[in-house]
Coordinates of N, CA and C in Angstrom, one line a residue:
X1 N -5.1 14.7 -15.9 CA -4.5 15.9 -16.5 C -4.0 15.5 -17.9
X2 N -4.1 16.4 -18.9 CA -3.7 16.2 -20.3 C -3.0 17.5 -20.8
X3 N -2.2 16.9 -21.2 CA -1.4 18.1 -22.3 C 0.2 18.2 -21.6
X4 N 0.6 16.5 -21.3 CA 1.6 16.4 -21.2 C 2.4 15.0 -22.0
X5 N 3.4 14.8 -21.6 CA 3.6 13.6 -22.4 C 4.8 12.9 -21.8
X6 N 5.1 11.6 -21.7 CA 5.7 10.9 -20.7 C 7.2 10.6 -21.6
X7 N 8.4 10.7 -21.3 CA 9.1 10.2 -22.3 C 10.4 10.1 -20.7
X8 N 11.6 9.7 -21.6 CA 12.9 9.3 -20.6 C 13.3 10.5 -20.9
X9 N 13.9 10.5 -19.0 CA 14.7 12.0 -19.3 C 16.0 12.2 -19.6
X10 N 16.1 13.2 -19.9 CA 17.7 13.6 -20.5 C 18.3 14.4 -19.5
X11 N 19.5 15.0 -20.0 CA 20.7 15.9 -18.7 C 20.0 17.0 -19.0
X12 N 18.9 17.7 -19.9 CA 18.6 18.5 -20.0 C 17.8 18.5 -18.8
X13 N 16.9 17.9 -18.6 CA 15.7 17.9 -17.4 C 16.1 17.7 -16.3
X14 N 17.7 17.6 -15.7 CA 18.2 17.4 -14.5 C 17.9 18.8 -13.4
X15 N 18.1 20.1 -13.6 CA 17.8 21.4 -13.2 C 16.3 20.6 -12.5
X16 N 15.4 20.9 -13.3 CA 13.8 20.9 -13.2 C 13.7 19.7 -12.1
X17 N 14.2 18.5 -12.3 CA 14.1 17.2 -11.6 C 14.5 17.2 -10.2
X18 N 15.9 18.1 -10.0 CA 16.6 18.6 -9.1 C 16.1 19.5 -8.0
X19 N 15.2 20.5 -8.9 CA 14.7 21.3 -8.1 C 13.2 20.8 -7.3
X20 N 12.6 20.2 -8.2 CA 11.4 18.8 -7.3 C 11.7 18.2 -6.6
X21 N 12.5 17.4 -6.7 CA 12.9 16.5 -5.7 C 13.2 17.4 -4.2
X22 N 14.0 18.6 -4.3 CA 14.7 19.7 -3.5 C 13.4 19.9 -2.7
X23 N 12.3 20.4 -3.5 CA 10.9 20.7 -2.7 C 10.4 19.4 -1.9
X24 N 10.9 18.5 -2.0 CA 10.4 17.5 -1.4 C 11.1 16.7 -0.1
X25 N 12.1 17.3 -0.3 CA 13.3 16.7 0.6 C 13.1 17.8 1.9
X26 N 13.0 19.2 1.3 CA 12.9 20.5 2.2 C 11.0 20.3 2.9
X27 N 10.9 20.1 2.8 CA 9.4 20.1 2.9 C 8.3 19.0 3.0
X28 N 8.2 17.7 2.3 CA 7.6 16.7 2.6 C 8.6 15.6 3.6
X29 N 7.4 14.5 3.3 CA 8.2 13.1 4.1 C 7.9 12.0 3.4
X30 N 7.7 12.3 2.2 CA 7.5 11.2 1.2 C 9.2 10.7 0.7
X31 N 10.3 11.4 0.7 CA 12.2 10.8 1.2 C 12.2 11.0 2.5
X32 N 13.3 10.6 3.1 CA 13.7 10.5 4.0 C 14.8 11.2 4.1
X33 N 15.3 11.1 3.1 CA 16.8 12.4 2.5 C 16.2 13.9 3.5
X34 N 17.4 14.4 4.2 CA 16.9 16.0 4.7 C 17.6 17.0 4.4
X35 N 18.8 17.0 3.2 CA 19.6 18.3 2.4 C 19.3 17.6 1.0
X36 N 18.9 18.4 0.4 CA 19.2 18.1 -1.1 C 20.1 17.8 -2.1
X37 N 20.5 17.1 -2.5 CA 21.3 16.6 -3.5 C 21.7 17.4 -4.4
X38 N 22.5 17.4 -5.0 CA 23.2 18.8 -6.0 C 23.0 18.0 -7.0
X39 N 23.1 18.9 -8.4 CA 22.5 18.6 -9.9 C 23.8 17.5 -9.9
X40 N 25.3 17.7 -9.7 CA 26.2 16.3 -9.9 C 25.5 15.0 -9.2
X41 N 25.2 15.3 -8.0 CA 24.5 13.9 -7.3 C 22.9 13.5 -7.9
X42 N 22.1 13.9 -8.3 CA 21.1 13.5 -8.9 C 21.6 12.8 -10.5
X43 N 22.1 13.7 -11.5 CA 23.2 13.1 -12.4 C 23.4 11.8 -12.4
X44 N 24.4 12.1 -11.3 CA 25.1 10.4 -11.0 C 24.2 9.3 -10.6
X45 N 23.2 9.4 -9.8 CA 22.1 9.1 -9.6 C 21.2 8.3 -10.6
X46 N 21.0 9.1 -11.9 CA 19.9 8.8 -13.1 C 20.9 8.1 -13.7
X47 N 22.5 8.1 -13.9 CA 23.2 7.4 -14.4 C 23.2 6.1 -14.2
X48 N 23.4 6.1 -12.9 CA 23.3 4.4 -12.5 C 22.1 3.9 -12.6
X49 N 21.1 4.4 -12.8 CA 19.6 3.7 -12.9 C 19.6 3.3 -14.7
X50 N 19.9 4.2 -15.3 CA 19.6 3.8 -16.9 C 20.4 3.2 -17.3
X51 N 22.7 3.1 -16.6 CA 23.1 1.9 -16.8 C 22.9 0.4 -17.0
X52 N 21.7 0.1 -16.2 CA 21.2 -0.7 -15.5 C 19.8 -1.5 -16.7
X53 N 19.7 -0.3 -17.6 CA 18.4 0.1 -18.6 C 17.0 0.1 -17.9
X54 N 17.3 0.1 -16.6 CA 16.0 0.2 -16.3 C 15.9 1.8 -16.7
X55 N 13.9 2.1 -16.4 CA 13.7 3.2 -17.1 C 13.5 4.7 -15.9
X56 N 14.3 6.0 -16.2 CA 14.2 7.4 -15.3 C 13.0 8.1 -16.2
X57 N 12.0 8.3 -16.1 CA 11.1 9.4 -16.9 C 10.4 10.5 -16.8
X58 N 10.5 11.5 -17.3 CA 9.6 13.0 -17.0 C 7.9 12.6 -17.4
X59 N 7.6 13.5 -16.8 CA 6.4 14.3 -17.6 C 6.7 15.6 -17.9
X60 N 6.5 15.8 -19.4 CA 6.7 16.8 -20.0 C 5.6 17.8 -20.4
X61 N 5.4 19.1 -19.9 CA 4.3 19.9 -20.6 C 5.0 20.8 -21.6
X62 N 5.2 20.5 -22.6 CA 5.8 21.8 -23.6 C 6.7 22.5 -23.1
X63 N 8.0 21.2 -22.5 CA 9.1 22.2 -21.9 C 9.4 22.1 -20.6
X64 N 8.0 21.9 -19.7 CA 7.9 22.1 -17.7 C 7.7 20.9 -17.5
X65 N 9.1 20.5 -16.9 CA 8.9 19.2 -16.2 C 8.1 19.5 -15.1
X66 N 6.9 18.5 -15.5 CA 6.0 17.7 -14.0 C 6.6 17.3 -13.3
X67 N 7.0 16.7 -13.7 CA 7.1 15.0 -12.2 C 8.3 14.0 -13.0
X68 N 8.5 13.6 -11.9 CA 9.6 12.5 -12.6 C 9.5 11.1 -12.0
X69 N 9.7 9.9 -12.4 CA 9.8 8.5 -11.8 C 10.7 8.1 -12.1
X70 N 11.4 6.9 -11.5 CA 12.3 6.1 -11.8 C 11.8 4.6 -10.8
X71 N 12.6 3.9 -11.8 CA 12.7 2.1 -11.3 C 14.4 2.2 -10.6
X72 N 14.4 1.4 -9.6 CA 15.9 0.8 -9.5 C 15.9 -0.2 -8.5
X73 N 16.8 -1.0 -8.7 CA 16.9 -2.5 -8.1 C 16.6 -1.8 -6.6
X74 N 15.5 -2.9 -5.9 CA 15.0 -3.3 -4.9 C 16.0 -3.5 -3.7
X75 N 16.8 -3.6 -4.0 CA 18.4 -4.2 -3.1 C 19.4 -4.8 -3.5
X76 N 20.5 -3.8 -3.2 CA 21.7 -4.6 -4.0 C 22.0 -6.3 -4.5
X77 N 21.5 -7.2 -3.5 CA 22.2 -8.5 -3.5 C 21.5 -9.3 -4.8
X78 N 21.9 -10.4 -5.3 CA 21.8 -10.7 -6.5 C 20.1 -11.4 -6.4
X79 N 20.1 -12.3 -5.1 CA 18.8 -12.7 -5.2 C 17.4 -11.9 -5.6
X80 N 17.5 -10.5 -5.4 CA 16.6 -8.7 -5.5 C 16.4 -9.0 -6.8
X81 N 17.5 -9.5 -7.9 CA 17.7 -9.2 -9.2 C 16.2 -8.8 -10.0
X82 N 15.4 -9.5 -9.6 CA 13.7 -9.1 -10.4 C 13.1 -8.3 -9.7
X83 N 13.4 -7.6 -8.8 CA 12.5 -6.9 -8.1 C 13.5 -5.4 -7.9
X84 N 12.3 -4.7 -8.3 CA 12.7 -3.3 -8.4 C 11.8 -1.9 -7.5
X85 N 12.5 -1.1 -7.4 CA 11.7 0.0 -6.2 C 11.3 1.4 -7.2
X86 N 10.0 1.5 -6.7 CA 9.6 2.9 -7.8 C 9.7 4.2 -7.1
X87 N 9.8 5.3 -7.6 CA 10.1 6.7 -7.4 C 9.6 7.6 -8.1
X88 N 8.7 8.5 -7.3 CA 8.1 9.0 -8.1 C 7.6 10.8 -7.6
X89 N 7.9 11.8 -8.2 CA 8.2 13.4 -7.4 C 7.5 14.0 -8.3
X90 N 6.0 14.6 -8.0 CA 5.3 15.9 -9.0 C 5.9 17.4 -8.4
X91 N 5.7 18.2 -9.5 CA 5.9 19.2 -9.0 C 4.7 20.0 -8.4
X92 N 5.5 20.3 -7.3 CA 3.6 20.8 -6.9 C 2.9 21.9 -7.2
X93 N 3.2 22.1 -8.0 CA 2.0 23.1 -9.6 C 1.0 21.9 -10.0
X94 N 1.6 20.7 -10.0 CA 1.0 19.8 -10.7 C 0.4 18.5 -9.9
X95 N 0.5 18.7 -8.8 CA -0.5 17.7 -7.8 C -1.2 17.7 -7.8
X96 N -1.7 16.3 -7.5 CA -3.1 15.6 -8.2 C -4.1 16.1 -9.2
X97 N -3.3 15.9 -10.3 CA -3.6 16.3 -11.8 C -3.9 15.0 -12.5
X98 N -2.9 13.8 -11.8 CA -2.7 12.7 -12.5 C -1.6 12.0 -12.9
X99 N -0.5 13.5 -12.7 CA 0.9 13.5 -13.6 C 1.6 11.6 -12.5
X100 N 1.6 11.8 -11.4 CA 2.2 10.7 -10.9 C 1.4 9.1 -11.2
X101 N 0.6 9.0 -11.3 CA -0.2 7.7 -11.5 C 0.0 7.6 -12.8
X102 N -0.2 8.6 -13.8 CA 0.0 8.7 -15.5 C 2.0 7.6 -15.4
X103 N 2.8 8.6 -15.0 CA 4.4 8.1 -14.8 C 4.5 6.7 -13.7
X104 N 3.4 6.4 -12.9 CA 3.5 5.1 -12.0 C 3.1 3.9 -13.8
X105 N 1.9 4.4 -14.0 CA 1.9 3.5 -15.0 C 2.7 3.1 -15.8
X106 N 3.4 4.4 -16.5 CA 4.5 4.1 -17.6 C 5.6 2.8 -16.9
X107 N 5.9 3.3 -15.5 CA 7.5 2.7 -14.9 C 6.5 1.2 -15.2
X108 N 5.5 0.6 -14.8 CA 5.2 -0.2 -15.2 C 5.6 -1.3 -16.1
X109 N 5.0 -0.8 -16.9 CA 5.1 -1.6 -18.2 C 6.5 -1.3 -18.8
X110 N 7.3 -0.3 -18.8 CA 8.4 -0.4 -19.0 C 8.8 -1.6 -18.4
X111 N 9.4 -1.6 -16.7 CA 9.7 -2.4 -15.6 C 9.3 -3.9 -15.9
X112 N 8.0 -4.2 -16.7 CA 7.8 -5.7 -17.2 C 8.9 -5.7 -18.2
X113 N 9.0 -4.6 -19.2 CA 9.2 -5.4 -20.1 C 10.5 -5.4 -20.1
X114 N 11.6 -5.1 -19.2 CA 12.8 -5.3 -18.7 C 13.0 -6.7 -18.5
X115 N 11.8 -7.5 -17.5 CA 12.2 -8.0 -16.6 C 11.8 -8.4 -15.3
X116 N 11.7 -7.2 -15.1 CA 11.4 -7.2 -13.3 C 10.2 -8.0 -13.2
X117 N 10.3 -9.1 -12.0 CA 8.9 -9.6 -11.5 C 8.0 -8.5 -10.6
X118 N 8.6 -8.1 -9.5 CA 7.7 -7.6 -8.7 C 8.4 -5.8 -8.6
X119 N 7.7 -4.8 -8.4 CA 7.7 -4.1 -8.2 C 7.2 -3.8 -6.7
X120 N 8.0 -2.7 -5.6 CA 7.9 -2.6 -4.5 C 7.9 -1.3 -4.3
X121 N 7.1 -0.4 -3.4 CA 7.1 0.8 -3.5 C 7.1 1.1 -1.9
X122 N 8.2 1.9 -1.6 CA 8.7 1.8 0.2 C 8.2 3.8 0.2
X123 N 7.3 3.7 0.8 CA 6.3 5.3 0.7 C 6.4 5.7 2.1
X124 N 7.2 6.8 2.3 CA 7.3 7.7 3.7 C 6.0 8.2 3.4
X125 N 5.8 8.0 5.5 CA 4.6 8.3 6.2 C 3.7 7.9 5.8
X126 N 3.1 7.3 6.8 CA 1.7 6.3 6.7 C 0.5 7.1 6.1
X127 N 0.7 8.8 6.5 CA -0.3 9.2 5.9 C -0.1 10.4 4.7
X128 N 0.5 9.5 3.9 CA 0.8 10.1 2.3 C -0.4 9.5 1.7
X129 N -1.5 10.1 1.5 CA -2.9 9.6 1.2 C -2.3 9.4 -0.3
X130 N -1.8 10.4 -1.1 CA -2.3 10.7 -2.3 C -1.2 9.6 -3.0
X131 N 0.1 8.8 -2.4 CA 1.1 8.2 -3.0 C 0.5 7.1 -2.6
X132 N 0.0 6.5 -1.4 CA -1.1 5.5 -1.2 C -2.1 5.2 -2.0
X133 N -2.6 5.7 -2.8 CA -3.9 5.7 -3.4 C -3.5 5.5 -4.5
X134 N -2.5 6.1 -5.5 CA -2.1 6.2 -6.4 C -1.5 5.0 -6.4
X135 N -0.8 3.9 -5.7 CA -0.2 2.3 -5.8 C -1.3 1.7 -6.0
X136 N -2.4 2.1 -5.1 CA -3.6 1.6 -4.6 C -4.4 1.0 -6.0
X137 N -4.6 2.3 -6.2 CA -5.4 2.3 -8.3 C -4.5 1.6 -8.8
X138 N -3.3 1.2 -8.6 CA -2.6 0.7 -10.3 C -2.4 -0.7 -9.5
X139 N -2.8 -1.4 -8.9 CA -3.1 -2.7 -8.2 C -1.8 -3.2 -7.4
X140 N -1.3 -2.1 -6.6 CA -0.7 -2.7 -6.0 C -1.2 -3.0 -4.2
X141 N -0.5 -3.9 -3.6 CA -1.1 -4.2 -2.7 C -0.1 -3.7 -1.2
X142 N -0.8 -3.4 0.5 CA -0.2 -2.8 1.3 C 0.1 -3.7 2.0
X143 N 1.6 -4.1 1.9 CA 2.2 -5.6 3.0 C 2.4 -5.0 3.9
X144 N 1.8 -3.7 4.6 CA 2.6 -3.4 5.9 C 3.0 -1.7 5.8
X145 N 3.2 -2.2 7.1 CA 3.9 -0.6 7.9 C 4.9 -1.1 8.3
X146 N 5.7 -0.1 8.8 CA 7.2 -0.2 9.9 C 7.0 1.7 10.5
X147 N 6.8 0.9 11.6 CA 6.2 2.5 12.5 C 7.4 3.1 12.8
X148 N 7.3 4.4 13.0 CA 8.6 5.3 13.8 C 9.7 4.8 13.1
X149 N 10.0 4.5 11.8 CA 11.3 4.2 11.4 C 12.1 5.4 10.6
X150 N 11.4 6.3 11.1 CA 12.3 7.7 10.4 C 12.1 8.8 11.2
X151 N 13.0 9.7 11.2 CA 12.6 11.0 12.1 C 12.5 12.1 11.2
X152 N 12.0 13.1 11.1 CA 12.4 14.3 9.9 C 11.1 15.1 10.2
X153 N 11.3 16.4 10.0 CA 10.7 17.4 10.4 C 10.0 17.6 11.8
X154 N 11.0 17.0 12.9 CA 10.6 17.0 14.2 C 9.4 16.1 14.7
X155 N 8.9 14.8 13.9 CA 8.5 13.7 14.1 C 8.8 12.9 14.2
X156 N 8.5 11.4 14.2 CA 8.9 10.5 13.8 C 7.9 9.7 12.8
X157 N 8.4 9.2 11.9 CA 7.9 8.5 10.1 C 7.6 7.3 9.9
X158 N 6.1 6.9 9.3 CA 6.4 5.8 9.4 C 6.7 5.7 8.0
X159 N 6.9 4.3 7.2 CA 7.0 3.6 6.2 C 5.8 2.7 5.8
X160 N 5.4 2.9 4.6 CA 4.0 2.3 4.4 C 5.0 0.9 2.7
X161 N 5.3 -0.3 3.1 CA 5.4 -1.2 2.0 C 4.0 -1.5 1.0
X162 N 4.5 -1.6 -0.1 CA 3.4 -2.0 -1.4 C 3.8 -2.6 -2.1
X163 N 3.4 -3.6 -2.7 CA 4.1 -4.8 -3.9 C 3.0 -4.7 -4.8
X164 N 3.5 -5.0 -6.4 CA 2.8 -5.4 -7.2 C 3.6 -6.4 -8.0
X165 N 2.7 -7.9 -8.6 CA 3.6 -8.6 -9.0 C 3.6 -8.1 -10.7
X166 N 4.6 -8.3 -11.4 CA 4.8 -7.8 -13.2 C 4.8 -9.0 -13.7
X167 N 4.5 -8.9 -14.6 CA 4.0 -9.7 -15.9 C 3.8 -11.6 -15.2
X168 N 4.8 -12.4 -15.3 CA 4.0 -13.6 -14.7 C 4.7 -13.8 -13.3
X169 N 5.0 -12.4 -12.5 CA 5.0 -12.4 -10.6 C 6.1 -13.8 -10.6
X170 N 5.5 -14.5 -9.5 CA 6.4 -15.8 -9.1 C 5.8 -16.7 -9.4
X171 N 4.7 -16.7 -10.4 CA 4.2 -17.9 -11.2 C 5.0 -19.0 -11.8
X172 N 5.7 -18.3 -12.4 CA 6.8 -19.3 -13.1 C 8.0 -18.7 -12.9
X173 N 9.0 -19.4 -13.2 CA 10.7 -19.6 -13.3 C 11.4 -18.6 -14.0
X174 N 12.2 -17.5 -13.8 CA 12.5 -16.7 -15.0 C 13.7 -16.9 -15.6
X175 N 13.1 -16.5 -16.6 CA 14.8 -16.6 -17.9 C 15.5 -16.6 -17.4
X176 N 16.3 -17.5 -18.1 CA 18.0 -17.7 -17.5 C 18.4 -16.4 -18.2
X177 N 19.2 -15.9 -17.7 CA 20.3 -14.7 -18.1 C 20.7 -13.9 -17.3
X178 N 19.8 -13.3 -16.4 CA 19.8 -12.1 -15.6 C 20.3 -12.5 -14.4

């Protein structure tokens, strides 16, 4: 899909992002979340992620937020420190256009150039073909399932894990600092 453009979002785009996500919480099983979060809790949400500088980003069509991604630490404890979990919600006007694999890429190369070694992507229900495929193409790889570990919309969910390693993975030693 073309004739959008990828950039970080602002408090402007919280509404649009809000209301995506909402469609997805009501209706898919790609969260686990089953009431929607209100514009303060998503907010607070994108706050703590870009405190952090890791990167929150739209796709933008001249105004209409697409889709949004975000990176955020992997798990609180310090050892996680390089490893980060991706997120990513089209609007579904805009499914399978591209908009999510276009914004999987960006979190990418952003997410290296943070830092992060590995990138992990924890994808409700085993059979999310199109969020599977889309890790799939950008080379990440499937460590697994974890069966029945969710209940929501009168089923039970599984969890599909995916890793990709960023820039030199566990090759080598990383910078002191972080």
């Amino acid at each position: 899909m073309s004739g959008f453009v990828l950039r970080a979002a602002t408090d402007a785009d919280l509404p649009a992002i809000q209301a995506i996500y909402a469609h997805h919480v009501l209706h898919g099983l790609g969260t686990f979340e089953e009431t929607p979060p209100d514009l303060a809790e998503i907010a607070a949400r994108r706050k703590a992620v870009v405190e952090k500088g890791l990167p929150w980003l739209v796709a933008d069509a001249g105004g209409e937020i697409l889709g949004y991604a975000y990176a955020g630490p992997f798990r609180p404890r310090s050892a996680y420190r390089f490893a980060v979990e991706d997120s990513i919600y089209v609007a579904p006007s805009a499914a399978r256009r591209g908009v999510g694999k276009a914004l999987l890429a960006e979190l990418l190369t952003r997410c290296a150039a943070w830092g992060a070694r590995q990138m992990v992507a924890v994808i409700g229900d085993s059979g999310n073909a199109g969020s599977i495929g889309v890790h799939s193409a950008l080379g990440f790889a499937n460590m697994g399932k974890i069966a029945g570990v969710g209940f929501k919309h009168g089923r039970w969910v599984d969890v599909v894990i995916m890793q990709k390693a960023l820039g030199d993975g566990m090759t080598t030693l990383p910078a002191q600092g972080r």
